[in-house]
């Protein structure tokens, strides 16, 4: 079922973005009116929401953000979200003024909606990245024959190797522990994987943690 949904991920991505845009817009009125749900002018919301959705979706396509929902979020993606949200807000403001006017429209809603879109679009992508890197591989690990991996070296190379294994790029391996010759690192962790001993104790670590494969991260 999940694979079928992923096959239609662009459509699913659009639907999720519509939900997020709607939630941010209604939420902005909710915050503006001091958390009074009954005070929200839903007639005004429903009158202007279709226009807002069209604008937000158009901007997402222009900035190609509709394709990046299931990808690993990066600083570039976050900058794209800021730009797209800002452009969308300015377009919506211009259309609102020219079509409906601002006589009955709370001005602060524009700012609150801008902030809400930034938060929801960014948080959704970060949550999906966390799911893919930390939780989804573990589900596969429990049901598969992944080898327990010892990473020798807790530096930048070791951290990158651990990240790749957790994200599924290094298929078939589950990072279990690190060892490192810098004793100051022992007791800490990288991406949730503990650094347990120095290089001198590798044989003990292999036995204690039932290691299948050891890799030197140089």
PDB file of C-alpha atoms in Angstrom:
ATOM      1  CA  UNK A   1       0.000   0.000   0.000  1.00  0.00           C
ATOM      2  CA  UNK A   2       2.842   2.378   0.919  1.00  0.00           C
ATOM      3  CA  UNK A   3       4.606   1.634  -2.368  1.00  0.00           C
ATOM      4  CA  UNK A   4       1.393   2.355  -4.262  1.00  0.00           C
ATOM      5  CA  UNK A   5       1.085   5.713  -2.512  1.00  0.00           C
ATOM      6  CA  UNK A   6       4.704   6.521  -3.271  1.00  0.00           C
ATOM      7  CA  UNK A   7       3.962   5.799  -6.925  1.00  0.00           C
ATOM      8  CA  UNK A   8       1.516   8.701  -6.818  1.00  0.00           C
ATOM      9  CA  UNK A   9       3.703  10.854  -4.605  1.00  0.00           C
ATOM     10  CA  UNK A  10       3.291  13.982  -6.732  1.00  0.00           C
ATOM     11  CA  UNK A  11      -0.493  13.860  -6.328  1.00  0.00           C
ATOM     12  CA  UNK A  12      -0.079  12.988  -2.671  1.00  0.00           C
ATOM     13  CA  UNK A  13       2.370  15.857  -2.326  1.00  0.00           C
ATOM     14  CA  UNK A  14      -0.141  18.314  -3.782  1.00  0.00           C
ATOM     15  CA  UNK A  15      -2.879  17.078  -1.453  1.00  0.00           C
ATOM     16  CA  UNK A  16      -0.626  17.391   1.583  1.00  0.00           C
ATOM     17  CA  UNK A  17       0.366  20.903   0.556  1.00  0.00           C
ATOM     18  CA  UNK A  18      -3.301  21.873   0.161  1.00  0.00           C
ATOM     19  CA  UNK A  19      -3.969  20.617   3.689  1.00  0.00           C
ATOM     20  CA  UNK A  20      -0.966  22.521   5.049  1.00  0.00           C
ATOM     21  CA  UNK A  21      -1.940  25.735   3.263  1.00  0.00           C
ATOM     22  CA  UNK A  22      -5.496  25.449   4.568  1.00  0.00           C
ATOM     23  CA  UNK A  23      -4.314  24.720   8.115  1.00  0.00           C
ATOM     24  CA  UNK A  24      -1.959  27.702   8.092  1.00  0.00           C
ATOM     25  CA  UNK A  25      -4.670  30.027   6.794  1.00  0.00           C
ATOM     26  CA  UNK A  26      -7.376  28.973   9.228  1.00  0.00           C
ATOM     27  CA  UNK A  27      -4.802  28.902  12.019  1.00  0.00           C
ATOM     28  CA  UNK A  28      -3.774  32.478  11.270  1.00  0.00           C
ATOM     29  CA  UNK A  29      -7.378  33.654  11.831  1.00  0.00           C
ATOM     30  CA  UNK A  30      -7.535  31.527  14.979  1.00  0.00           C
ATOM     31  CA  UNK A  31      -4.423  33.195  16.396  1.00  0.00           C
ATOM     32  CA  UNK A  32      -5.496  36.664  15.260  1.00  0.00           C
ATOM     33  CA  UNK A  33      -8.835  36.314  17.061  1.00  0.00           C
ATOM     34  CA  UNK A  34      -7.283  35.258  20.385  1.00  0.00           C
ATOM     35  CA  UNK A  35      -7.952  31.529  19.968  1.00  0.00           C
ATOM     36  CA  UNK A  36     -11.697  32.034  19.691  1.00  0.00           C
ATOM     37  CA  UNK A  37     -12.899  29.465  17.171  1.00  0.00           C
ATOM     38  CA  UNK A  38     -16.437  30.869  17.004  1.00  0.00           C
ATOM     39  CA  UNK A  39     -15.054  34.320  16.201  1.00  0.00           C
ATOM     40  CA  UNK A  40     -13.466  33.154  12.940  1.00  0.00           C
ATOM     41  CA  UNK A  41     -15.340  34.651   9.939  1.00  0.00           C
ATOM     42  CA  UNK A  42     -15.627  31.368   8.049  1.00  0.00           C
ATOM     43  CA  UNK A  43     -17.598  33.034   5.254  1.00  0.00           C
ATOM     44  CA  UNK A  44     -14.568  35.253   4.580  1.00  0.00           C
ATOM     45  CA  UNK A  45     -12.205  32.300   4.943  1.00  0.00           C
ATOM     46  CA  UNK A  46     -14.105  30.098   2.484  1.00  0.00           C
ATOM     47  CA  UNK A  47     -14.483  32.990   0.030  1.00  0.00           C
ATOM     48  CA  UNK A  48     -10.744  33.701  -0.121  1.00  0.00           C
ATOM     49  CA  UNK A  49      -9.288  30.233   0.530  1.00  0.00           C
ATOM     50  CA  UNK A  50      -9.641  28.890  -3.057  1.00  0.00           C
ATOM     51  CA  UNK A  51      -7.703  31.873  -4.375  1.00  0.00           C
ATOM     52  CA  UNK A  52      -5.004  31.351  -1.763  1.00  0.00           C
ATOM     53  CA  UNK A  53      -4.683  27.641  -2.580  1.00  0.00           C
ATOM     54  CA  UNK A  54      -4.321  28.355  -6.292  1.00  0.00           C
ATOM     55  CA  UNK A  55      -1.632  30.958  -5.598  1.00  0.00           C
ATOM     56  CA  UNK A  56       0.284  28.751  -3.166  1.00  0.00           C
ATOM     57  CA  UNK A  57       0.186  25.725  -5.477  1.00  0.00           C
ATOM     58  CA  UNK A  58       1.263  27.794  -8.473  1.00  0.00           C
ATOM     59  CA  UNK A  59       4.219  29.187  -6.558  1.00  0.00           C
ATOM     60  CA  UNK A  60       5.178  25.721  -5.304  1.00  0.00           C
ATOM     61  CA  UNK A  61       5.295  24.473  -8.886  1.00  0.00           C
ATOM     62  CA  UNK A  62       7.360  27.464 -10.041  1.00  0.00           C
ATOM     63  CA  UNK A  63       9.866  26.847  -7.247  1.00  0.00           C
ATOM     64  CA  UNK A  64       9.639  23.059  -7.826  1.00  0.00           C
ATOM     65  CA  UNK A  65       8.810  22.416  -4.185  1.00  0.00           C
ATOM     66  CA  UNK A  66       5.941  20.077  -5.041  1.00  0.00           C
ATOM     67  CA  UNK A  67       8.510  17.452  -6.046  1.00  0.00           C
ATOM     68  CA  UNK A  68      10.725  17.728  -2.991  1.00  0.00           C
ATOM     69  CA  UNK A  69       8.339  16.682  -0.243  1.00  0.00           C
ATOM     70  CA  UNK A  70       9.713  13.148   0.024  1.00  0.00           C
ATOM     71  CA  UNK A  71      13.354  14.095  -0.511  1.00  0.00           C
ATOM     72  CA  UNK A  72      16.013  14.950   2.013  1.00  0.00           C
ATOM     73  CA  UNK A  73      15.531  18.516   3.113  1.00  0.00           C
ATOM     74  CA  UNK A  74      18.547  20.799   2.879  1.00  0.00           C
ATOM     75  CA  UNK A  75      19.395  24.430   3.525  1.00  0.00           C
ATOM     76  CA  UNK A  76      18.661  25.089  -0.159  1.00  0.00           C
ATOM     77  CA  UNK A  77      15.166  23.626   0.260  1.00  0.00           C
ATOM     78  CA  UNK A  78      14.518  25.842   3.293  1.00  0.00           C
ATOM     79  CA  UNK A  79      15.637  28.923   1.362  1.00  0.00           C
ATOM     80  CA  UNK A  80      13.312  27.912  -1.475  1.00  0.00           C
ATOM     81  CA  UNK A  81      10.455  27.586   1.005  1.00  0.00           C
ATOM     82  CA  UNK A  82      11.120  31.087   2.366  1.00  0.00           C
ATOM     83  CA  UNK A  83      11.201  32.579  -1.130  1.00  0.00           C
ATOM     84  CA  UNK A  84       8.137  30.689  -2.343  1.00  0.00           C
ATOM     85  CA  UNK A  85       6.113  31.544   0.764  1.00  0.00           C
ATOM     86  CA  UNK A  86       7.043  35.214   0.524  1.00  0.00           C
ATOM     87  CA  UNK A  87       6.157  35.426  -3.169  1.00  0.00           C
ATOM     88  CA  UNK A  88       2.879  33.594  -2.539  1.00  0.00           C
ATOM     89  CA  UNK A  89       1.948  35.942   0.300  1.00  0.00           C
ATOM     90  CA  UNK A  90       2.652  39.033  -1.812  1.00  0.00           C
ATOM     91  CA  UNK A  91       0.607  37.632  -4.709  1.00  0.00           C
ATOM     92  CA  UNK A  92      -2.282  36.782  -2.397  1.00  0.00           C
ATOM     93  CA  UNK A  93      -2.143  40.265  -0.857  1.00  0.00           C
ATOM     94  CA  UNK A  94      -2.261  41.891  -4.284  1.00  0.00           C
ATOM     95  CA  UNK A  95      -5.190  39.740  -5.423  1.00  0.00           C
ATOM     96  CA  UNK A  96      -7.060  40.252  -2.155  1.00  0.00           C
ATOM     97  CA  UNK A  97      -6.755  44.027  -2.507  1.00  0.00           C
ATOM     98  CA  UNK A  98      -7.780  44.074  -6.176  1.00  0.00           C
ATOM     99  CA  UNK A  99     -10.676  41.586  -5.949  1.00  0.00           C
ATOM    100  CA  UNK A 100     -12.150  41.758  -2.431  1.00  0.00           C
ATOM    101  CA  UNK A 101     -10.496  44.734  -0.770  1.00  0.00           C
ATOM    102  CA  UNK A 102      -9.194  44.884   2.784  1.00  0.00           C
ATOM    103  CA  UNK A 103     -12.095  46.544   4.566  1.00  0.00           C
ATOM    104  CA  UNK A 104     -13.115  43.393   6.457  1.00  0.00           C
ATOM    105  CA  UNK A 105      -9.831  41.536   6.266  1.00  0.00           C
ATOM    106  CA  UNK A 106      -7.502  41.452   9.322  1.00  0.00           C
ATOM    107  CA  UNK A 107      -4.120  42.741   8.103  1.00  0.00           C
ATOM    108  CA  UNK A 108      -2.113  40.650  10.566  1.00  0.00           C
ATOM    109  CA  UNK A 109      -3.480  37.457   8.988  1.00  0.00           C
ATOM    110  CA  UNK A 110      -1.088  37.936   6.085  1.00  0.00           C
ATOM    111  CA  UNK A 111       1.908  37.854   8.418  1.00  0.00           C
ATOM    112  CA  UNK A 112       0.559  35.003  10.527  1.00  0.00           C
ATOM    113  CA  UNK A 113      -0.240  32.997   7.407  1.00  0.00           C
ATOM    114  CA  UNK A 114       3.285  33.617   6.080  1.00  0.00           C
ATOM    115  CA  UNK A 115       4.819  32.388   9.326  1.00  0.00           C
ATOM    116  CA  UNK A 116       2.455  29.403   9.462  1.00  0.00           C
ATOM    117  CA  UNK A 117       3.348  28.314   5.944  1.00  0.00           C
ATOM    118  CA  UNK A 118       7.061  28.596   6.665  1.00  0.00           C
ATOM    119  CA  UNK A 119       6.680  26.486   9.779  1.00  0.00           C
ATOM    120  CA  UNK A 120       4.404  23.796   8.358  1.00  0.00           C
ATOM    121  CA  UNK A 121       6.230  23.342   5.052  1.00  0.00           C
ATOM    122  CA  UNK A 122       9.616  23.186   6.771  1.00  0.00           C
ATOM    123  CA  UNK A 123       8.488  21.026   9.692  1.00  0.00           C
ATOM    124  CA  UNK A 124       6.794  18.524   7.378  1.00  0.00           C
ATOM    125  CA  UNK A 125       9.943  18.047   5.351  1.00  0.00           C
ATOM    126  CA  UNK A 126      12.118  17.759   8.436  1.00  0.00           C
ATOM    127  CA  UNK A 127       9.717  15.195   9.913  1.00  0.00           C
ATOM    128  CA  UNK A 128       9.811  13.129   6.709  1.00  0.00           C
ATOM    129  CA  UNK A 129      13.600  13.274   6.660  1.00  0.00           C
ATOM    130  CA  UNK A 130      13.682  12.094  10.268  1.00  0.00           C
ATOM    131  CA  UNK A 131      11.249   9.294   9.444  1.00  0.00           C
ATOM    132  CA  UNK A 132      13.308   8.135   6.468  1.00  0.00           C
ATOM    133  CA  UNK A 133      16.694   8.370   8.183  1.00  0.00           C
ATOM    134  CA  UNK A 134      15.891   7.142  11.671  1.00  0.00           C
ATOM    135  CA  UNK A 135      12.647   5.156  11.842  1.00  0.00           C
ATOM    136  CA  UNK A 136      11.925   3.694   8.411  1.00  0.00           C
ATOM    137  CA  UNK A 137      15.311   1.899   8.140  1.00  0.00           C
ATOM    138  CA  UNK A 138      14.804   0.422  11.604  1.00  0.00           C
ATOM    139  CA  UNK A 139      11.482  -1.095  10.507  1.00  0.00           C
ATOM    140  CA  UNK A 140      13.278  -2.748   7.626  1.00  0.00           C
ATOM    141  CA  UNK A 141      16.065  -3.875   9.947  1.00  0.00           C
ATOM    142  CA  UNK A 142      13.677  -5.675  12.278  1.00  0.00           C
ATOM    143  CA  UNK A 143      12.100  -7.558   9.407  1.00  0.00           C
ATOM    144  CA  UNK A 144      15.266  -8.275   7.406  1.00  0.00           C
ATOM    145  CA  UNK A 145      18.742  -9.754   7.679  1.00  0.00           C
ATOM    146  CA  UNK A 146      20.766  -6.611   8.237  1.00  0.00           C
ATOM    147  CA  UNK A 147      24.285  -7.050   9.538  1.00  0.00           C
ATOM    148  CA  UNK A 148      25.277  -5.363  12.775  1.00  0.00           C
ATOM    149  CA  UNK A 149      27.911  -2.780  11.896  1.00  0.00           C
ATOM    150  CA  UNK A 150      30.825  -1.524  13.984  1.00  0.00           C
ATOM    151  CA  UNK A 151      32.254   1.762  12.697  1.00  0.00           C
ATOM    152  CA  UNK A 152      35.902   2.303  13.560  1.00  0.00           C
ATOM    153  CA  UNK A 153      36.484   6.035  13.744  1.00  0.00           C
ATOM    154  CA  UNK A 154      34.013   8.585  15.080  1.00  0.00           C
ATOM    155  CA  UNK A 155      35.117  11.503  12.935  1.00  0.00           C
ATOM    156  CA  UNK A 156      33.457  13.146   9.955  1.00  0.00           C
ATOM    157  CA  UNK A 157      33.917  10.053   7.755  1.00  0.00           C
ATOM    158  CA  UNK A 158      32.408   7.802  10.410  1.00  0.00           C
ATOM    159  CA  UNK A 159      29.452  10.125  10.877  1.00  0.00           C
ATOM    160  CA  UNK A 160      28.825  10.198   7.115  1.00  0.00           C
ATOM    161  CA  UNK A 161      29.013   6.412   6.894  1.00  0.00           C
ATOM    162  CA  UNK A 162      26.595   6.089   9.805  1.00  0.00           C
ATOM    163  CA  UNK A 163      24.182   8.536   8.166  1.00  0.00           C
ATOM    164  CA  UNK A 164      24.257   6.616   4.886  1.00  0.00           C
ATOM    165  CA  UNK A 165      23.630   3.308   6.647  1.00  0.00           C
ATOM    166  CA  UNK A 166      20.714   4.718   8.651  1.00  0.00           C
ATOM    167  CA  UNK A 167      19.166   6.286   5.554  1.00  0.00           C
ATOM    168  CA  UNK A 168      19.245   2.971   3.725  1.00  0.00           C
ATOM    169  CA  UNK A 169      21.932   3.962   1.204  1.00  0.00           C
ATOM    170  CA  UNK A 170      24.254   1.323   2.659  1.00  0.00           C
ATOM    171  CA  UNK A 171      21.687  -1.462   2.272  1.00  0.00           C
ATOM    172  CA  UNK A 172      22.012  -4.421   4.618  1.00  0.00           C
ATOM    173  CA  UNK A 173      23.842  -2.763   7.517  1.00  0.00           C
ATOM    174  CA  UNK A 174      22.676  -1.490  10.884  1.00  0.00           C
ATOM    175  CA  UNK A 175      25.143   0.807  12.692  1.00  0.00           C
ATOM    176  CA  UNK A 176      25.379  -0.444  16.272  1.00  0.00           C
ATOM    177  CA  UNK A 177      28.435   1.198  17.864  1.00  0.00           C
ATOM    178  CA  UNK A 178      31.508   3.316  17.200  1.00  0.00           C
ATOM    179  CA  UNK A 179      35.023   2.940  18.532  1.00  0.00           C
ATOM    180  CA  UNK A 180      37.551   5.745  18.370  1.00  0.00           C
ATOM    181  CA  UNK A 181      41.117   6.353  19.527  1.00  0.00           C
ATOM    182  CA  UNK A 182      40.085   9.711  21.047  1.00  0.00           C
ATOM    183  CA  UNK A 183      38.972   8.700  24.540  1.00  0.00           C
ATOM    184  CA  UNK A 184      37.236  12.065  25.017  1.00  0.00           C
ATOM    185  CA  UNK A 185      34.545  10.916  22.579  1.00  0.00           C
ATOM    186  CA  UNK A 186      33.719   7.742  24.524  1.00  0.00           C
ATOM    187  CA  UNK A 187      30.298   7.999  26.138  1.00  0.00           C
ATOM    188  CA  UNK A 188      28.965  10.317  23.446  1.00  0.00           C
ATOM    189  CA  UNK A 189      26.946   9.327  20.378  1.00  0.00           C
ATOM    190  CA  UNK A 190      26.590  10.168  16.693  1.00  0.00           C
ATOM    191  CA  UNK A 191      23.076  10.059  15.214  1.00  0.00           C
ATOM    192  CA  UNK A 192      22.012   8.018  18.217  1.00  0.00           C
ATOM    193  CA  UNK A 193      24.797   5.427  17.783  1.00  0.00           C
ATOM    194  CA  UNK A 194      27.050   5.296  20.875  1.00  0.00           C
ATOM    195  CA  UNK A 195      30.829   5.601  20.958  1.00  0.00           C
ATOM    196  CA  UNK A 196      31.683   2.855  23.423  1.00  0.00           C
ATOM    197  CA  UNK A 197      35.426   2.213  23.480  1.00  0.00           C
ATOM    198  CA  UNK A 198      38.855   2.840  22.004  1.00  0.00           C
ATOM    199  CA  UNK A 199      40.473   0.898  19.182  1.00  0.00           C
ATOM    200  CA  UNK A 200      42.340  -1.269  21.706  1.00  0.00           C
ATOM    201  CA  UNK A 201      39.056  -2.858  22.804  1.00  0.00           C
ATOM    202  CA  UNK A 202      37.660  -3.765  19.384  1.00  0.00           C
ATOM    203  CA  UNK A 203      37.633  -7.518  20.049  1.00  0.00           C
ATOM    204  CA  UNK A 204      35.639  -7.042  23.254  1.00  0.00           C
ATOM    205  CA  UNK A 205      33.198  -4.702  21.516  1.00  0.00           C
ATOM    206  CA  UNK A 206      32.668  -7.222  18.718  1.00  0.00           C
ATOM    207  CA  UNK A 207      31.770  -9.906  21.246  1.00  0.00           C
ATOM    208  CA  UNK A 208      29.658  -7.701  23.509  1.00  0.00           C
ATOM    209  CA  UNK A 209      27.578  -6.185  20.688  1.00  0.00           C
ATOM    210  CA  UNK A 210      27.466  -9.266  18.422  1.00  0.00           C
ATOM    211  CA  UNK A 211      29.056  -7.367  15.535  1.00  0.00           C
ATOM    212  CA  UNK A 212      28.859  -8.939  12.075  1.00  0.00           C
ATOM    213  CA  UNK A 213      30.919  -6.385  10.143  1.00  0.00           C
ATOM    214  CA  UNK A 214      33.518  -3.772  11.125  1.00  0.00           C
ATOM    215  CA  UNK A 215      34.413  -0.891   8.824  1.00  0.00           C
ATOM    216  CA  UNK A 216      37.277   1.582   9.195  1.00  0.00           C
ATOM    217  CA  UNK A 217      36.009   5.085   8.432  1.00  0.00           C
ATOM    218  CA  UNK A 218      39.081   6.906   7.150  1.00  0.00           C
TER     219      UNK A 218
END
